[in-house]
Short mmCIF file of C-alpha atoms and ligand atoms in Angstrom, two decimals:
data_model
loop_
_atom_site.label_atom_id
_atom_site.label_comp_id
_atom_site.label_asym_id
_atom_site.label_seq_id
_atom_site.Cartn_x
_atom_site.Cartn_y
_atom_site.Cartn_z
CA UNK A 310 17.35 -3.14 -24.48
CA UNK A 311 20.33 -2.51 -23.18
CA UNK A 312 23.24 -5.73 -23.51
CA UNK A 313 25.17 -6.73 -20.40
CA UNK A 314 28.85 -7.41 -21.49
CA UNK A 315 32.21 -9.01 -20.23
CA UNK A 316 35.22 -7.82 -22.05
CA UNK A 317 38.56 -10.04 -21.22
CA UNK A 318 41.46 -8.71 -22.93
CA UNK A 319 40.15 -4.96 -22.55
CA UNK A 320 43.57 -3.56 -23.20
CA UNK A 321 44.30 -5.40 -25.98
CA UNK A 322 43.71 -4.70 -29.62
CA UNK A 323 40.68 -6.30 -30.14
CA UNK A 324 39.89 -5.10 -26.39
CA UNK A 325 40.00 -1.34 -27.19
CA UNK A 326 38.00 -2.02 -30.70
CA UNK A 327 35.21 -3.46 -28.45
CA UNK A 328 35.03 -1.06 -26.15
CA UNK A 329 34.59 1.49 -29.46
CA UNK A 330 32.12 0.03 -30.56
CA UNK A 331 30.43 0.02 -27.31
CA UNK A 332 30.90 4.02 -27.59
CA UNK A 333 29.47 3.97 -30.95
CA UNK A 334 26.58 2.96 -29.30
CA UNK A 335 25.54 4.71 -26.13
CA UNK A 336 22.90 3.31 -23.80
CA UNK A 337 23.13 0.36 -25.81
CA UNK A 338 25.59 -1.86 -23.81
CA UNK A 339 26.48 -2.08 -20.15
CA UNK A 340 30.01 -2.93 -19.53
CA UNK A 341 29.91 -4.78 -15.95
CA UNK A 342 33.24 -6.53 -16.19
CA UNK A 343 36.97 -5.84 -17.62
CA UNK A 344 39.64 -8.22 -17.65
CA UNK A 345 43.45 -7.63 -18.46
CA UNK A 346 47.07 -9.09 -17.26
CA UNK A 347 48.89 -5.99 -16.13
CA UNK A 348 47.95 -3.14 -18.00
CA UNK A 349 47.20 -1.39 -15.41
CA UNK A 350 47.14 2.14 -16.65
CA UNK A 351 45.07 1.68 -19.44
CA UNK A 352 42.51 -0.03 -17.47
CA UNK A 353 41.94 2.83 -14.81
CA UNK A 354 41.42 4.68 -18.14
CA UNK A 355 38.41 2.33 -19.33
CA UNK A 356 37.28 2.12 -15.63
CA UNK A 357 36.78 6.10 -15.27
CA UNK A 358 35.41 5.50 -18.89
CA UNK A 359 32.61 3.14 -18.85
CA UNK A 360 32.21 2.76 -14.90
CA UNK A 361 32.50 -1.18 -14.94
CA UNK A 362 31.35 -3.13 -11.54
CA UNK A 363 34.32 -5.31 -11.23
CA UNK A 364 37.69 -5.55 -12.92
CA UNK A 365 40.00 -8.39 -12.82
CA UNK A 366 43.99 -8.55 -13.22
CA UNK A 367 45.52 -11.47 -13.76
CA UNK A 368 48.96 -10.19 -12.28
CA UNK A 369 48.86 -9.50 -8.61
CA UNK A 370 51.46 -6.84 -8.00
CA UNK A 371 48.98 -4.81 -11.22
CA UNK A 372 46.11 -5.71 -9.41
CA UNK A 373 47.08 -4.20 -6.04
CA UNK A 374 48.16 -0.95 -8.11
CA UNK A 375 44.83 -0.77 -9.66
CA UNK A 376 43.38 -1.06 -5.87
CA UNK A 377 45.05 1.63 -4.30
CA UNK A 378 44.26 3.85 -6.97
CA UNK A 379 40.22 3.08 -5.09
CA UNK A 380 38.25 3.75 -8.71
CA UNK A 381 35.34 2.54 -6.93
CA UNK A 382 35.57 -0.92 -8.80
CA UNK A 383 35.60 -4.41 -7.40
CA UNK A 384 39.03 -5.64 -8.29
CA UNK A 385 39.35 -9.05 -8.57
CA UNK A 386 43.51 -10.41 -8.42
CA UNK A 387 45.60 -13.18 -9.80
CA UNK A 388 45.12 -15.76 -12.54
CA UNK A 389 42.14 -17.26 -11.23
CA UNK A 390 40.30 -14.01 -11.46
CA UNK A 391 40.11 -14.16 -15.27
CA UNK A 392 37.85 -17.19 -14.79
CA UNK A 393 35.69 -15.03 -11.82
CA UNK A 394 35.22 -12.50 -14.21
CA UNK A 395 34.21 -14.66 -17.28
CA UNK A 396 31.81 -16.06 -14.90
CA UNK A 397 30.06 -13.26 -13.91
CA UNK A 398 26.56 -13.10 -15.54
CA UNK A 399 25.88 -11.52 -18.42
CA UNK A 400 24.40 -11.48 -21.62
CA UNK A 401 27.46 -11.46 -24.07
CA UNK A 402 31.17 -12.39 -22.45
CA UNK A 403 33.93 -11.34 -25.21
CA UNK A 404 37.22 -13.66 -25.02
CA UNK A 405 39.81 -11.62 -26.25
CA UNK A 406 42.82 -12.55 -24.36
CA UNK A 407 46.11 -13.61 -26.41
CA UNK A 408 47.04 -17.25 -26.22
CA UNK A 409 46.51 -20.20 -24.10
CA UNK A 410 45.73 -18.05 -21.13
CA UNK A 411 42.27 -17.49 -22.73
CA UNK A 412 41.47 -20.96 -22.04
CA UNK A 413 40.45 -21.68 -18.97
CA UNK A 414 38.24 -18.55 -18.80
CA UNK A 415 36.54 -19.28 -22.09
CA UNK A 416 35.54 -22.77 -20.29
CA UNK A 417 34.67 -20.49 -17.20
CA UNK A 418 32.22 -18.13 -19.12
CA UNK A 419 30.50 -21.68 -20.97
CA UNK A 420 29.98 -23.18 -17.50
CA UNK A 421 28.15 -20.36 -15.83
CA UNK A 422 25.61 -20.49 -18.92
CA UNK A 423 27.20 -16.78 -20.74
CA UNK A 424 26.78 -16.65 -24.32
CA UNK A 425 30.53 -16.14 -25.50
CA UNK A 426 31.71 -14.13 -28.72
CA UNK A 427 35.58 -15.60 -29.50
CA UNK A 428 38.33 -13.89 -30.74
CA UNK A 429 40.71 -15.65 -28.94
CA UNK A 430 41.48 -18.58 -31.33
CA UNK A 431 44.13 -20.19 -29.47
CA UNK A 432 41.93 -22.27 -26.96
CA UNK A 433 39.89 -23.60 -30.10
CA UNK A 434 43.40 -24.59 -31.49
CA UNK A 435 43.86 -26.27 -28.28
CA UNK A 436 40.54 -27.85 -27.25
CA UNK A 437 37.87 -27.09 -30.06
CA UNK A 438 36.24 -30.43 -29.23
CA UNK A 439 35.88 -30.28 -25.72
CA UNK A 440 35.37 -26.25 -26.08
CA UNK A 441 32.14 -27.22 -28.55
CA UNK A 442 31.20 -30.23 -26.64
CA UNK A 443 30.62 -28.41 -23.01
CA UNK A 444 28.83 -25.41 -24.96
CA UNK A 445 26.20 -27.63 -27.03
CA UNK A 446 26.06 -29.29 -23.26
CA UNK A 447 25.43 -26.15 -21.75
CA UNK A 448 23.25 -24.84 -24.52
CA UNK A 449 25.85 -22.13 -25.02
CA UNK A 450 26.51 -20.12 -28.13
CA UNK A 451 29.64 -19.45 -29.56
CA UNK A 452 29.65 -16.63 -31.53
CA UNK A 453 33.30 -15.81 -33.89
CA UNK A 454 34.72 -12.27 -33.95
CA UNK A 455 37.89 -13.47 -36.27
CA UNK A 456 36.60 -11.73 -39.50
CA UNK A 457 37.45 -15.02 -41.48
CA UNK A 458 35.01 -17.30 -39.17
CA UNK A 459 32.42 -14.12 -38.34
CA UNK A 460 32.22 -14.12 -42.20
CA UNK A 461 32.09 -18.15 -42.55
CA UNK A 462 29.09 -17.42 -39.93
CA UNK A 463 27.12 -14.97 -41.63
CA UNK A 464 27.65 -16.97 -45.27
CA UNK A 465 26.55 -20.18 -44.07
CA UNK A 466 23.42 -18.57 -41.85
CA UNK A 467 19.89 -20.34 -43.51
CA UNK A 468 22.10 -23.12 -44.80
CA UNK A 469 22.83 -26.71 -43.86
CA UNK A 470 26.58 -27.33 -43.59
CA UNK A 471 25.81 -30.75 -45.30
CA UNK A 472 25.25 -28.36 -48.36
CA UNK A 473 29.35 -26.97 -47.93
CA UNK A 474 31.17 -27.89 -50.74
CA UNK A 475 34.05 -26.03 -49.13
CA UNK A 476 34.98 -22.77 -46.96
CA UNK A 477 37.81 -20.64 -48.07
CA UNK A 478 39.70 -18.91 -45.88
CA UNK A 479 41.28 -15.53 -47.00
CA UNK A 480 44.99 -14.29 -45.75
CA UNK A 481 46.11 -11.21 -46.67
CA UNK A 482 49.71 -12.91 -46.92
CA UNK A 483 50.95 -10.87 -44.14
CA UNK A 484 54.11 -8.17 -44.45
CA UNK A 485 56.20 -10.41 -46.47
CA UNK A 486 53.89 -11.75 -49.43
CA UNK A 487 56.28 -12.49 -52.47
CA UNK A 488 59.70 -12.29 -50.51
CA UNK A 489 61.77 -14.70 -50.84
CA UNK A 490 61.83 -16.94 -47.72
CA UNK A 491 66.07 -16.75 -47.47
CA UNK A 492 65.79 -12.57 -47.37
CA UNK A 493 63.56 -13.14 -43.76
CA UNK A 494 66.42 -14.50 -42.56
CA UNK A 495 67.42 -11.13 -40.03
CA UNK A 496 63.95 -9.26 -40.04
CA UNK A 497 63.53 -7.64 -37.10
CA UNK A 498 60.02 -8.18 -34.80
CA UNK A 499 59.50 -4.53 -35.88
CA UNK A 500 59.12 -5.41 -39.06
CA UNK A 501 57.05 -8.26 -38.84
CA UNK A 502 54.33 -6.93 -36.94
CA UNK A 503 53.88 -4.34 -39.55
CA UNK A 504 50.99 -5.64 -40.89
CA UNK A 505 49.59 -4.64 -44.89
CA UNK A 506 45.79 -4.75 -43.95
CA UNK A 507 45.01 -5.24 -39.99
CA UNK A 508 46.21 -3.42 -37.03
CA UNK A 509 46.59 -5.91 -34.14
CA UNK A 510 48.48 -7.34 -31.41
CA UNK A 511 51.89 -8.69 -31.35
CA UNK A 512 51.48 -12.35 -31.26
CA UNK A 513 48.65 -12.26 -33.99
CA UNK A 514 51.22 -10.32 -36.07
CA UNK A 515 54.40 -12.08 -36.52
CA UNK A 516 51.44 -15.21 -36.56
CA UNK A 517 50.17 -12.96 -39.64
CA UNK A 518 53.87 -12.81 -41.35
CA UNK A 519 54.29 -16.77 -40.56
CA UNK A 520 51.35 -17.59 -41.74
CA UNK A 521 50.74 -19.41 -38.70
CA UNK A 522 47.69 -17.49 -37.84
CA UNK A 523 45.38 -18.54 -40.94
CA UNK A 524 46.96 -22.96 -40.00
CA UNK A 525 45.26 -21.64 -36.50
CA UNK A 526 42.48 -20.54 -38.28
CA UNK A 527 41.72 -23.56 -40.04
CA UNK A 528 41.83 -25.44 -36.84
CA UNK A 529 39.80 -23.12 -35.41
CA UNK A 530 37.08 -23.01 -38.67
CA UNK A 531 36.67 -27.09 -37.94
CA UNK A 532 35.31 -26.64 -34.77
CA UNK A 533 33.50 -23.95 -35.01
CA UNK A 534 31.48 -25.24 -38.07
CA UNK A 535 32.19 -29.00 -37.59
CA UNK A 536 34.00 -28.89 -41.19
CA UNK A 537 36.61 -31.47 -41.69
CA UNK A 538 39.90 -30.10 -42.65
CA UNK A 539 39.50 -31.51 -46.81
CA UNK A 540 36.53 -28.71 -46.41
CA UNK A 541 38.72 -25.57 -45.49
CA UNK A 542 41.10 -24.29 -48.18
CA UNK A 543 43.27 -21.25 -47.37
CA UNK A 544 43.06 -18.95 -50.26
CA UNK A 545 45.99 -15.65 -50.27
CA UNK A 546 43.88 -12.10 -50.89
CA UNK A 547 46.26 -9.41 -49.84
CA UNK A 548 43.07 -6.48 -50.20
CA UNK A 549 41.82 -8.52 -47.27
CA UNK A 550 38.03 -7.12 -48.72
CA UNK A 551 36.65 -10.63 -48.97
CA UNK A 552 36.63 -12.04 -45.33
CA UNK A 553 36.03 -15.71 -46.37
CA UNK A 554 33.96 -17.43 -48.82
CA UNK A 555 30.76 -20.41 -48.51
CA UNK A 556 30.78 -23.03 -51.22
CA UNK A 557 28.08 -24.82 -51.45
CA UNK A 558 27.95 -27.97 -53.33
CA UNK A 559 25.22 -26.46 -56.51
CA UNK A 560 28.63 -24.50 -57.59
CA UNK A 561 27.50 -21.71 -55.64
CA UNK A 562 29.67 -19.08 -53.61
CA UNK A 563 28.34 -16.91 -50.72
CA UNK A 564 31.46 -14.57 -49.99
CA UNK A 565 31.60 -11.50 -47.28
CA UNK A 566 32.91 -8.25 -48.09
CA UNK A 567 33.55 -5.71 -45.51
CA UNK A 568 35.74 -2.73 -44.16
CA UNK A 569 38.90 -4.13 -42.72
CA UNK A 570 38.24 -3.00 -39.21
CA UNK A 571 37.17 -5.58 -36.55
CA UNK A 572 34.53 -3.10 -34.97
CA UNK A 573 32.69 -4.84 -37.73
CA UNK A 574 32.61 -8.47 -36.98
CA UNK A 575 32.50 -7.34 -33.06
CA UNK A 576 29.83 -5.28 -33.25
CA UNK A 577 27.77 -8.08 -35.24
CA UNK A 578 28.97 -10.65 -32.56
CA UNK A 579 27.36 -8.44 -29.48
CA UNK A 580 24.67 -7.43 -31.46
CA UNK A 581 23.66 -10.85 -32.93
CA UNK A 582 20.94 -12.25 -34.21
CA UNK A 583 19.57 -8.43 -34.95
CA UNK A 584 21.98 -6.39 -37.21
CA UNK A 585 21.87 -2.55 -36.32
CA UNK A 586 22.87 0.52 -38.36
CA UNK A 587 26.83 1.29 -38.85
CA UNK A 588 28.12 3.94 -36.99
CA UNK A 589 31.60 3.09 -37.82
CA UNK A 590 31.17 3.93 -42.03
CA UNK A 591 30.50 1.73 -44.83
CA UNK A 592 32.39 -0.36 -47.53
CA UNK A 593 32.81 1.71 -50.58
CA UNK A 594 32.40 -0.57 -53.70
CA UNK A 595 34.03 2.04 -56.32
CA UNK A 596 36.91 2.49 -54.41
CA UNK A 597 38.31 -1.00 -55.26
CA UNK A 598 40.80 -1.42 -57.94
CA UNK A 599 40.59 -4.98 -58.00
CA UNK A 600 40.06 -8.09 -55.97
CA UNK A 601 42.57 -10.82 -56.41
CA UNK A 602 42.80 -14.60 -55.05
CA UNK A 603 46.02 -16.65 -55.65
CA UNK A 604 47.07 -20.26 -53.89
CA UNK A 605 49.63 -20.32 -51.09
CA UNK A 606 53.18 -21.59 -51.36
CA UNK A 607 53.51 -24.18 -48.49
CA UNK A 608 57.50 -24.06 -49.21
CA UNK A 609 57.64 -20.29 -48.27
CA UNK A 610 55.21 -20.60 -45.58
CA UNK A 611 55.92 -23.71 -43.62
CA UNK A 612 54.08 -22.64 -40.43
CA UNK A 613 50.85 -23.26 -42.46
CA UNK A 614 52.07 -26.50 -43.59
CA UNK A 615 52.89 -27.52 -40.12
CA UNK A 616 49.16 -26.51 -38.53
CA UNK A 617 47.36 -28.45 -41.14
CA UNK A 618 49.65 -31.05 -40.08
CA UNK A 619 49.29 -30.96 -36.81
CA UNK A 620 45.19 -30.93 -37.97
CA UNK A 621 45.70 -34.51 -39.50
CA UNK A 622 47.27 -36.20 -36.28
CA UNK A 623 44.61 -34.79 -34.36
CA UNK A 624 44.18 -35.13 -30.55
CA UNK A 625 46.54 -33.11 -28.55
CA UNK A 626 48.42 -32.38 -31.68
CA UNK A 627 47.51 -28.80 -32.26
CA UNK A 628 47.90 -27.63 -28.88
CA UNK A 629 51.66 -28.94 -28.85
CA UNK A 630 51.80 -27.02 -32.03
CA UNK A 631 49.88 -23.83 -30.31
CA UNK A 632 52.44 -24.20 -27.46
CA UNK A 633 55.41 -24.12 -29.14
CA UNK A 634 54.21 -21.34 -31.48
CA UNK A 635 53.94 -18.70 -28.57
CA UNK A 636 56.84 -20.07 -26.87
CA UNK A 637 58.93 -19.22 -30.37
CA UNK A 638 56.87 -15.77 -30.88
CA UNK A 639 57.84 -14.47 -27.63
CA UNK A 640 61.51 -15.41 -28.29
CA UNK A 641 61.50 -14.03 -31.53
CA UNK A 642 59.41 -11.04 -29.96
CA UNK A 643 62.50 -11.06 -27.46
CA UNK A 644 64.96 -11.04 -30.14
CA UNK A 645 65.93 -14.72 -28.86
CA UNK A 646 65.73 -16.02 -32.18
CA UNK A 647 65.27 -15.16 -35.72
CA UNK A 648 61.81 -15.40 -37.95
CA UNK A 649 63.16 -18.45 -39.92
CA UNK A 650 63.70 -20.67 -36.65
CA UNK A 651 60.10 -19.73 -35.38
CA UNK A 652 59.03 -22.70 -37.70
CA UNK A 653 61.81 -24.92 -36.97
CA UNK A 654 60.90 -24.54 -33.41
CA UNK A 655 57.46 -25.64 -34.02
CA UNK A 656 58.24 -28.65 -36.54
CA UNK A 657 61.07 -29.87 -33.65
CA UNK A 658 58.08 -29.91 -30.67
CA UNK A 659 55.70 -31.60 -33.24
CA UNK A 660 57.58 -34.21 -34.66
CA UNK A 661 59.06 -34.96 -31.13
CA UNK A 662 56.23 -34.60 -28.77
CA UNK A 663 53.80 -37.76 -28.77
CA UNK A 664 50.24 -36.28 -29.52
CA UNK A 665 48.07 -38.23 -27.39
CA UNK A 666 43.51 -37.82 -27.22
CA UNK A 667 42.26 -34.76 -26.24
CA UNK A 668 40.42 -36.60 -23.53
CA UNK A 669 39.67 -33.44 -21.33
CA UNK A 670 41.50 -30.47 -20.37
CA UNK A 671 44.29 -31.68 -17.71
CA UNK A 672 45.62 -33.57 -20.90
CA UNK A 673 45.40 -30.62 -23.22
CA UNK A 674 47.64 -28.64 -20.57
CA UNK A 675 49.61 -31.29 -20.10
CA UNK A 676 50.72 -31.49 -23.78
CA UNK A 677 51.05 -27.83 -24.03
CA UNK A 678 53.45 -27.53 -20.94
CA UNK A 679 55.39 -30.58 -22.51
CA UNK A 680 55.41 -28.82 -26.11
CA UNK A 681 56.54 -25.54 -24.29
CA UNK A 682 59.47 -27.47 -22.65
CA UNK A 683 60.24 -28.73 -25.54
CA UNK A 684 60.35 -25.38 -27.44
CA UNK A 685 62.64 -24.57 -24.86
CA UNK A 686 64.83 -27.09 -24.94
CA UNK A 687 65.16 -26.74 -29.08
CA UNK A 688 66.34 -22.58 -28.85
CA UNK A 689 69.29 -23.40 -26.39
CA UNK A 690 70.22 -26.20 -28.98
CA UNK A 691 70.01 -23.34 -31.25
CA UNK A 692 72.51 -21.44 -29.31
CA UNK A 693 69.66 -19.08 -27.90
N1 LIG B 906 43.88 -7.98 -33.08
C1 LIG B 906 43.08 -8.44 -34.03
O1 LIG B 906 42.73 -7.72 -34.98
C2 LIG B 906 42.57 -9.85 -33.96
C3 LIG B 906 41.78 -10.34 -35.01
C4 LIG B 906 41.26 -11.62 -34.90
C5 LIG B 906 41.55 -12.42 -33.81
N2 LIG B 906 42.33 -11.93 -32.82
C6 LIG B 906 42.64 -12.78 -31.67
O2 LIG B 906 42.21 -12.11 -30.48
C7 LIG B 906 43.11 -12.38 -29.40
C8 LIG B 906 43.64 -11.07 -28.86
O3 LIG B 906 44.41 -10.45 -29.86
P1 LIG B 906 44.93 -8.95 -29.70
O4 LIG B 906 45.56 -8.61 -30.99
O5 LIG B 906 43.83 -8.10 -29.19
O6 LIG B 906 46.06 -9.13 -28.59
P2 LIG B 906 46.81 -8.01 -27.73
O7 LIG B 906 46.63 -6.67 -28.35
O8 LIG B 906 48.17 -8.50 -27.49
O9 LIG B 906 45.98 -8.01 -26.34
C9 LIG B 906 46.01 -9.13 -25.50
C10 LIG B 906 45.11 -8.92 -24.30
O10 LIG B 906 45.20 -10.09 -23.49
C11 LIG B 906 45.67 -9.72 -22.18
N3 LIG B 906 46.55 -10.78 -21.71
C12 LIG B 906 47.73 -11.19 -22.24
N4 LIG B 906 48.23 -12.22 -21.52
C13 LIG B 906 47.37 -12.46 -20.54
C14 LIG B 906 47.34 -13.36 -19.44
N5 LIG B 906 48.34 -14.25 -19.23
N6 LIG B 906 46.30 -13.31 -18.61
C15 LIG B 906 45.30 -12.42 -18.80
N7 LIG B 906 45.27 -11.53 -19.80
C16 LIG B 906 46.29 -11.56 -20.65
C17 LIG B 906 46.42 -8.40 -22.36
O11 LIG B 906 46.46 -7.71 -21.13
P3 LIG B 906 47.66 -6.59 -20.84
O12 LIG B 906 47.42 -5.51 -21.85
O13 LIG B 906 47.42 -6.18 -19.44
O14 LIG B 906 48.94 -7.32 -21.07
C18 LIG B 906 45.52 -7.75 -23.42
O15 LIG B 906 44.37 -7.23 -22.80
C19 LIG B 906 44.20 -13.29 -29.98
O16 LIG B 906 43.90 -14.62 -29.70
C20 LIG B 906 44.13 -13.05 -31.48
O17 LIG B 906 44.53 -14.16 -32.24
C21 LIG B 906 42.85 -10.67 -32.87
#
């Protein structure tokens, strides 16, 4: 049976994995749409590649480049054609856009009835509720590709999540594990995206060295699993061989081991509920020195501290803190500002922003435009 698949964010990190795996598996999946911002290049690449009926581009001036090139493709132009394209049909559409611009096609692909597999956290962060509410609505499933939550998935499969004790979450610690906090002072973005374990995007990078990315990650784990946030404990594992652990409240732990490659929790995700063979290798068990799990210091990492803040205040509160996040990644991407000030950034919008109910989308945005103002407003206080 062959799987009809939407890929937004084909030209990203996770992007290129999926269409990998999709090679990995010939005659098994059927790419019909691709879905990027402007990279237009590599997308004529994966059009001559896997022959896809339409392709969207969310910048214009891209998207007319892509059309004289006359690949034979549909191509679909400007922002709104993210949400065409996540609407399109299909059996599996995979969200794998950076950011908040993931949003409003993830919403897209639940309203025409596609089952989605999410990597892109931020619009969980943003609107789990109302994300969760319109798919149990819609009879929608929402599959996880983050290994952490594609992990939490396959541990807590066959059991009631009245039975969770607790889920911990495992963070490799990112490129600056056990350095002290002052010495980040002048890192450069270089540096910070050098990750120990993964290889990934930008954004998800410097959210890796922040710690930022595993606060999002909680968010996103109460959502997803309807786990309050006194259920999710973070837990630091720099061998990133663990991909998150199932408590369950007899004492018991379910964890998931795996190769540190996110073929593996895609592949699962379009493949799900029937697991097929690896073609992408195996874990080797004797290879591992050792395995270790140690607490994290909220004083070194104060981006965590602030998203399981922003968890307790609830309602619009973690999309002010989602918004002001990317607006202080892309400065500190930009060189604007330095690594230290991406928190102080985040803490100014949170504490100054009123975080109102989540009541439906136009109020999510809302508070994200206000929190990105905000952001804004802090870095040229900041002399930036
Ligand atoms: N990378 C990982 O291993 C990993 C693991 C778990 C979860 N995730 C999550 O998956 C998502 C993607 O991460 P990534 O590392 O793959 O990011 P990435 O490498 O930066 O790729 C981002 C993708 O999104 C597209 N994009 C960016 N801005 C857009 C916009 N405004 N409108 C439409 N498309 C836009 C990019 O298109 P262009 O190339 O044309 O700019 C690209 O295809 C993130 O939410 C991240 O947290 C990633």
């Amino acid at each position: 049976m062959t799987t009809r698949i939407t890929i937004l964010g084909s030209t990203g990190s996770i992007g290129r994995s999926t269409l990998d795996v999709v090679q990995h598996y010939p005659g098994r999946f059927d790419v019909v749409a691709l879905a990027a911002h402007s990279n237009v290049d590599l997308l004529a690449q994966q059009i001559r590649a896997f022959h896809p009926a339409y392709v969207a581009v969310a910048d214009e001036q891209a998207a007319a480049r892509l059309k004289a090139m006359k690949l034979g493709v549909e191509v679909l132009a400007g922002i709104e054609s993210l949400n065409e394209a996540a609407a399109i049909p299909v059996d599996i559409t995979l969200c794998a856009i950076v950011g908040a611009a993931g949003l409003r096609p993830v919403v897209s692909a639940i309203d025409a009835g596609n089952r989605i597999a999410v990597a892109n956290k931020e619009p969980l962060v943003m609107a789990g509720r109302l994300i969760m509410e319109r798919a149990r609505r819609r009879g929608v499933e929402v599959l996880p590709v983050d290994s952490e939550h594609n992990a939490i998935f396959q541990c807590l499969h066959g059991h009631n999540v009245s039975d969770v004790f607790r889920v911990h979450l495992t963070a490799s610690g990112g490129p600056f594990y056990g350095t002290p906090r002052e010495s980040l002072r002048d890192v450069p973005p270089e540096q910070a995206v050098k990750h120990p374990t993964w290889n990934m995007g930008a954004k998800i990078s410097v959210d890796s060295a922040t710690l930022m990315n595993k606060g999002l990650e909680v968010l996103e784990a109460m959502w997803l699993f309807d786990l309050p946030l006194e259920k999710i404990d973070v837990v630091i594992h720099p061998q990133s061989i663990v991909h998150s652990l199932v408590e369950f409240m007899d004492g018991s732990i379910l964890a998931h081991l795996g190769v540190t490659d996110m073929k593996f929790p895609i592949l699962f995700a379009l493949t799900w509920p029937e697991r097929v063979e690896s073609a992408m290798g195996r874990l080797d068990l004797t290879r591992m020195r050792e395995l270790t799990f140690a607490a994290p210091d909220f004083s070194e990492f104060p981006c965590l501290a602030l998203a399981l803040h922003a968890a307790r205040l609830g309602g619009t509160a973690p999309a002010i803190l989602n918004a002001a996040n990317e607006t202080a990644v892309a400065a500190f991407c930009a060189k604007r500002i330095g690594f230290l000030q991406i928190s102080e950034v985040v803490e100014e919008a949170l504490m100054n922003c009123d975080a109102g109910q989540d009541v439906d989308l136009d109020t999510v945005f809302a508070a994200d435009a206000h929190a990105r103002r905000k952001a804004s407003e802090t870095m040229i206080a900041l002399g930036v």
